[in-house]
mmCIF file with all atom_site columns, C-alpha atoms in Angstrom:
data_model
loop_
_atom_site.group_PDB
_atom_site.id
_atom_site.type_symbol
_atom_site.label_atom_id
_atom_site.label_alt_id
_atom_site.label_comp_id
_atom_site.label_asym_id
_atom_site.label_entity_id
_atom_site.label_seq_id
_atom_site.pdbx_PDB_ins_code
_atom_site.Cartn_x
_atom_site.Cartn_y
_atom_site.Cartn_z
_atom_site.occupancy
_atom_site.B_iso_or_equiv
_atom_site.pdbx_formal_charge
_atom_site.auth_seq_id
_atom_site.auth_comp_id
_atom_site.auth_asym_id
_atom_site.auth_atom_id
_atom_site.pdbx_PDB_model_num
ATOM 1  C CA . MET A 1 1  ? -68.443 -27.238 -58.323 1.00 0.00 ? 1  MET A CA 1
ATOM 2  C CA . ARG A 1 2  ? -70.384 -24.117 -59.207 1.00 0.00 ? 2  ARG A CA 1
ATOM 3  C CA . GLY A 1 3  ? -68.675 -21.190 -60.882 1.00 0.00 ? 3  GLY A CA 1
ATOM 4  C CA . ARG A 1 4  ? -68.091 -17.867 -59.213 1.00 0.00 ? 4  ARG A CA 1
ATOM 5  C CA . ALA A 1 5  ? -70.536 -15.102 -60.032 1.00 0.00 ? 5  ALA A CA 1
ATOM 6  C CA . LYS A 1 6  ? -69.215 -12.228 -62.097 1.00 0.00 ? 6  LYS A CA 1
ATOM 7  C CA . VAL A 1 7  ? -68.247 -9.295  -59.888 1.00 0.00 ? 7  VAL A CA 1
ATOM 8  C CA . THR A 1 8  ? -69.584 -6.039  -61.289 1.00 0.00 ? 8  THR A CA 1
ATOM 9  C CA . LYS A 1 9  ? -68.659 -2.424  -60.624 1.00 0.00 ? 9  LYS A CA 1
ATOM 10 C CA . GLU A 1 10 ? -71.807 -2.187  -58.487 1.00 0.00 ? 10 GLU A CA 1
ATOM 11 C CA . ASP A 1 11 ? -70.674 -5.233  -56.451 1.00 0.00 ? 11 ASP A CA 1
ATOM 12 C CA . LYS A 1 12 ? -67.340 -3.568  -55.747 1.00 0.00 ? 12 LYS A CA 1
ATOM 13 C CA . GLU A 1 13 ? -69.019 -0.294  -54.741 1.00 0.00 ? 13 GLU A CA 1
ATOM 14 C CA . TRP A 1 14 ? -71.424 -2.182  -52.441 1.00 0.00 ? 14 TRP A CA 1
ATOM 15 C CA . ALA A 1 15 ? -68.547 -4.087  -50.811 1.00 0.00 ? 15 ALA A CA 1
ATOM 16 C CA . LEU A 1 16 ? -66.594 -0.867  -50.233 1.00 0.00 ? 16 LEU A CA 1
ATOM 17 C CA . LYS A 1 17 ? -69.625 0.771   -48.557 1.00 0.00 ? 17 LYS A CA 1
ATOM 18 C CA . VAL A 1 18 ? -70.169 -2.267  -46.321 1.00 0.00 ? 18 VAL A CA 1
ATOM 19 C CA . LYS A 1 19 ? -66.515 -2.338  -45.248 1.00 0.00 ? 19 LYS A CA 1
ATOM 20 C CA . GLU A 1 20 ? -66.442 1.410   -44.613 1.00 0.00 ? 20 GLU A CA 1
ATOM 21 C CA . ARG A 1 21 ? -69.599 1.198   -42.487 1.00 0.00 ? 21 ARG A CA 1
ATOM 22 C CA . ASP A 1 22 ? -67.949 -1.580  -40.442 1.00 0.00 ? 22 ASP A CA 1
ATOM 23 C CA . GLU A 1 23 ? -64.811 0.561   -39.989 1.00 0.00 ? 23 GLU A CA 1
ATOM 24 C CA . ASN A 1 24 ? -62.773 -1.736  -42.261 1.00 0.00 ? 24 ASN A CA 1
ATOM 25 C CA . VAL A 1 25 ? -62.543 -4.597  -39.766 1.00 0.00 ? 25 VAL A CA 1
ATOM 26 C CA . CYS A 1 26 ? -64.155 -8.000  -39.310 1.00 0.00 ? 26 CYS A CA 1
ATOM 27 C CA . ILE A 1 27 ? -67.266 -7.449  -37.200 1.00 0.00 ? 27 ILE A CA 1
ATOM 28 C CA . ILE A 1 28 ? -66.415 -10.521 -35.101 1.00 0.00 ? 28 ILE A CA 1
ATOM 29 C CA . CYS A 1 29 ? -62.672 -10.389 -34.410 1.00 0.00 ? 29 CYS A CA 1
ATOM 30 C CA . LYS A 1 30 ? -61.814 -6.825  -35.552 1.00 0.00 ? 30 LYS A CA 1
ATOM 31 C CA . ASP A 1 31 ? -59.098 -8.126  -37.934 1.00 0.00 ? 31 ASP A CA 1
ATOM 32 C CA . PRO A 1 32 ? -58.595 -5.663  -40.818 1.00 0.00 ? 32 PRO A CA 1
ATOM 33 C CA . ILE A 1 33 ? -56.779 -8.115  -43.098 1.00 0.00 ? 33 ILE A CA 1
ATOM 34 C CA . ARG A 1 34 ? -58.346 -9.429  -46.349 1.00 0.00 ? 34 ARG A CA 1
ATOM 35 C CA . LEU A 1 35 ? -61.905 -8.417  -45.507 1.00 0.00 ? 35 LEU A CA 1
ATOM 36 C CA . ASN A 1 36 ? -64.862 -9.938  -47.324 1.00 0.00 ? 36 ASN A CA 1
ATOM 37 C CA . ALA A 1 37 ? -68.238 -8.231  -47.658 1.00 0.00 ? 37 ALA A CA 1
ATOM 38 C CA . HIS A 1 38 ? -70.707 -11.035 -46.931 1.00 0.00 ? 38 HIS A CA 1
ATOM 39 C CA . HIS A 1 39 ? -74.309 -10.986 -48.166 1.00 0.00 ? 39 HIS A CA 1
ATOM 40 C CA . LEU A 1 40 ? -76.737 -11.962 -45.398 1.00 0.00 ? 40 LEU A CA 1
ATOM 41 C CA . ILE A 1 41 ? -79.433 -12.677 -47.983 1.00 0.00 ? 41 ILE A CA 1
ATOM 42 C CA . PRO A 1 42 ? -77.881 -14.275 -51.088 1.00 0.00 ? 42 PRO A CA 1
ATOM 43 C CA . ARG A 1 43 ? -76.783 -11.851 -53.784 1.00 0.00 ? 43 ARG A CA 1
ATOM 44 C CA . GLU A 1 44 ? -79.055 -13.639 -56.243 1.00 0.00 ? 44 GLU A CA 1
ATOM 45 C CA . ILE A 1 45 ? -82.020 -11.905 -54.550 1.00 0.00 ? 45 ILE A CA 1
ATOM 46 C CA . ALA A 1 46 ? -82.006 -8.769  -56.695 1.00 0.00 ? 46 ALA A CA 1
ATOM 47 C CA . ASP A 1 47 ? -84.091 -6.444  -54.529 1.00 0.00 ? 47 ASP A CA 1
ATOM 48 C CA . VAL A 1 48 ? -81.531 -6.530  -51.667 1.00 0.00 ? 48 VAL A CA 1
ATOM 49 C CA . ARG A 1 49 ? -78.335 -7.354  -53.576 1.00 0.00 ? 49 ARG A CA 1
ATOM 50 C CA . PHE A 1 50 ? -76.906 -3.833  -53.273 1.00 0.00 ? 50 PHE A CA 1
ATOM 51 C CA . ASP A 1 51 ? -78.572 -2.848  -49.996 1.00 0.00 ? 51 ASP A CA 1
ATOM 52 C CA . VAL A 1 52 ? -75.748 -2.029  -47.573 1.00 0.00 ? 52 VAL A CA 1
ATOM 53 C CA . ASN A 1 53 ? -77.876 -3.438  -44.749 1.00 0.00 ? 53 ASN A CA 1
ATOM 54 C CA . ASN A 1 54 ? -77.588 -6.816  -46.494 1.00 0.00 ? 54 ASN A CA 1
ATOM 55 C CA . GLY A 1 55 ? -73.846 -6.918  -45.945 1.00 0.00 ? 55 GLY A CA 1
ATOM 56 C CA . ILE A 1 56 ? -71.342 -7.360  -43.156 1.00 0.00 ? 56 ILE A CA 1
ATOM 57 C CA . SER A 1 57 ? -67.557 -7.336  -43.117 1.00 0.00 ? 57 SER A CA 1
ATOM 58 C CA . LEU A 1 58 ? -65.854 -10.591 -42.246 1.00 0.00 ? 58 LEU A CA 1
ATOM 59 C CA . CYS A 1 59 ? -62.268 -11.837 -42.249 1.00 0.00 ? 59 CYS A CA 1
ATOM 60 C CA . PRO A 1 60 ? -61.712 -15.012 -44.327 1.00 0.00 ? 60 PRO A CA 1
ATOM 61 C CA . SER A 1 61 ? -61.906 -17.193 -41.215 1.00 0.00 ? 61 SER A CA 1
ATOM 62 C CA . HIS A 1 62 ? -65.291 -15.899 -40.069 1.00 0.00 ? 62 HIS A CA 1
ATOM 63 C CA . HIS A 1 63 ? -66.583 -15.751 -43.614 1.00 0.00 ? 63 HIS A CA 1
ATOM 64 C CA . ARG A 1 64 ? -65.815 -19.275 -44.822 1.00 0.00 ? 64 ARG A CA 1
ATOM 65 C CA . PHE A 1 65 ? -63.286 -21.294 -42.845 1.00 0.00 ? 65 PHE A CA 1
ATOM 66 C CA . ASN A 1 66 ? -63.893 -21.262 -39.078 1.00 0.00 ? 66 ASN A CA 1
ATOM 67 C CA . THR A 1 67 ? -65.972 -24.302 -38.099 1.00 0.00 ? 67 THR A CA 1
ATOM 68 C CA . ILE A 1 68 ? -67.051 -22.743 -34.789 1.00 0.00 ? 68 ILE A CA 1
ATOM 69 C CA . LEU A 1 69 ? -68.203 -19.313 -35.998 1.00 0.00 ? 69 LEU A CA 1
ATOM 70 C CA . SER A 1 70 ? -68.458 -18.789 -39.737 1.00 0.00 ? 70 SER A CA 1
ATOM 71 C CA . ALA A 1 71 ? -71.220 -17.437 -41.970 1.00 0.00 ? 71 ALA A CA 1
ATOM 72 C CA . HIS A 1 72 ? -70.763 -20.422 -44.311 1.00 0.00 ? 72 HIS A CA 1
ATOM 73 C CA . LYS A 1 73 ? -69.382 -23.292 -42.182 1.00 0.00 ? 73 LYS A CA 1
ATOM 74 C CA . ASN A 1 74 ? -71.629 -22.757 -39.164 1.00 0.00 ? 74 ASN A CA 1
ATOM 75 C CA . PRO A 1 75 ? -74.544 -20.472 -40.094 1.00 0.00 ? 75 PRO A CA 1
ATOM 76 C CA . VAL A 1 76 ? -76.564 -21.328 -36.957 1.00 0.00 ? 76 VAL A CA 1
ATOM 77 C CA . ALA A 1 77 ? -73.766 -20.132 -34.661 1.00 0.00 ? 77 ALA A CA 1
ATOM 78 C CA . PHE A 1 78 ? -73.252 -17.130 -36.922 1.00 0.00 ? 78 PHE A CA 1
ATOM 79 C CA . ILE A 1 79 ? -76.931 -16.090 -36.736 1.00 0.00 ? 79 ILE A CA 1
ATOM 80 C CA . LYS A 1 80 ? -76.863 -16.564 -32.948 1.00 0.00 ? 80 LYS A CA 1
ATOM 81 C CA . TRP A 1 81 ? -73.792 -14.306 -32.778 1.00 0.00 ? 81 TRP A CA 1
ATOM 82 C CA . LEU A 1 82 ? -75.539 -11.757 -35.002 1.00 0.00 ? 82 LEU A CA 1
ATOM 83 C CA . ILE A 1 83 ? -78.635 -11.699 -32.756 1.00 0.00 ? 83 ILE A CA 1
ATOM 84 C CA . GLU A 1 84 ? -76.507 -11.218 -29.628 1.00 0.00 ? 84 GLU A CA 1
ATOM 85 C CA . ASN A 1 85 ? -73.994 -8.724  -31.031 1.00 0.00 ? 85 ASN A CA 1
ATOM 86 C CA . ARG A 1 86 ? -75.667 -6.933  -33.951 1.00 0.00 ? 86 ARG A CA 1
ATOM 87 C CA . PRO A 1 87 ? -79.379 -6.953  -33.052 1.00 0.00 ? 87 PRO A CA 1
ATOM 88 C CA . ASP A 1 88 ? -80.272 -4.196  -35.537 1.00 0.00 ? 88 ASP A CA 1
ATOM 89 C CA . THR A 1 89 ? -78.713 -6.212  -38.358 1.00 0.00 ? 89 THR A CA 1
ATOM 90 C CA . ALA A 1 90 ? -80.477 -9.385  -37.201 1.00 0.00 ? 90 ALA A CA 1
ATOM 91 C CA . ASP A 1 91 ? -83.807 -7.528  -37.040 1.00 0.00 ? 91 ASP A CA 1
ATOM 92 C CA . TRP A 1 92 ? -83.296 -6.204  -40.583 1.00 0.00 ? 92 TRP A CA 1
ATOM 93 C CA . LEU A 1 93 ? -82.541 -9.738  -41.770 1.00 0.00 ? 93 LEU A CA 1
ATOM 94 C CA . PHE A 1 94 ? -85.529 -11.361 -40.055 1.00 0.00 ? 94 PHE A CA 1
ATOM 95 C CA . ARG A 1 95 ? -87.933 -8.724  -41.405 1.00 0.00 ? 95 ARG A CA 1
ATOM 96 C CA . ARG A 1 96 ? -86.922 -9.785  -44.918 1.00 0.00 ? 96 ARG A CA 1
ATOM 97 C CA . CYS A 1 97 ? -87.056 -13.553 -44.495 1.00 0.00 ? 97 CYS A CA 1
#
């Protein structure tokens, strides 16, 4: 199992900006509890690591645990949802891939 990356002050500031932009709710279900700021392009890619456009707010279920619609468990369904519901975010992502 790989170790967790060290969370820096800049990571925390980035996450706060992402959550504030998304009105402090999960972009899918609108749940405000235990939000995660998810990187669309992995945080290891330095040139977009702290770009607010590279983040979205997700509840734990839609971030990692939901097998039907989760950024990690079902990325194909997640990208489809993103295209249909957040087209500007999807366009930003596809321009960088």
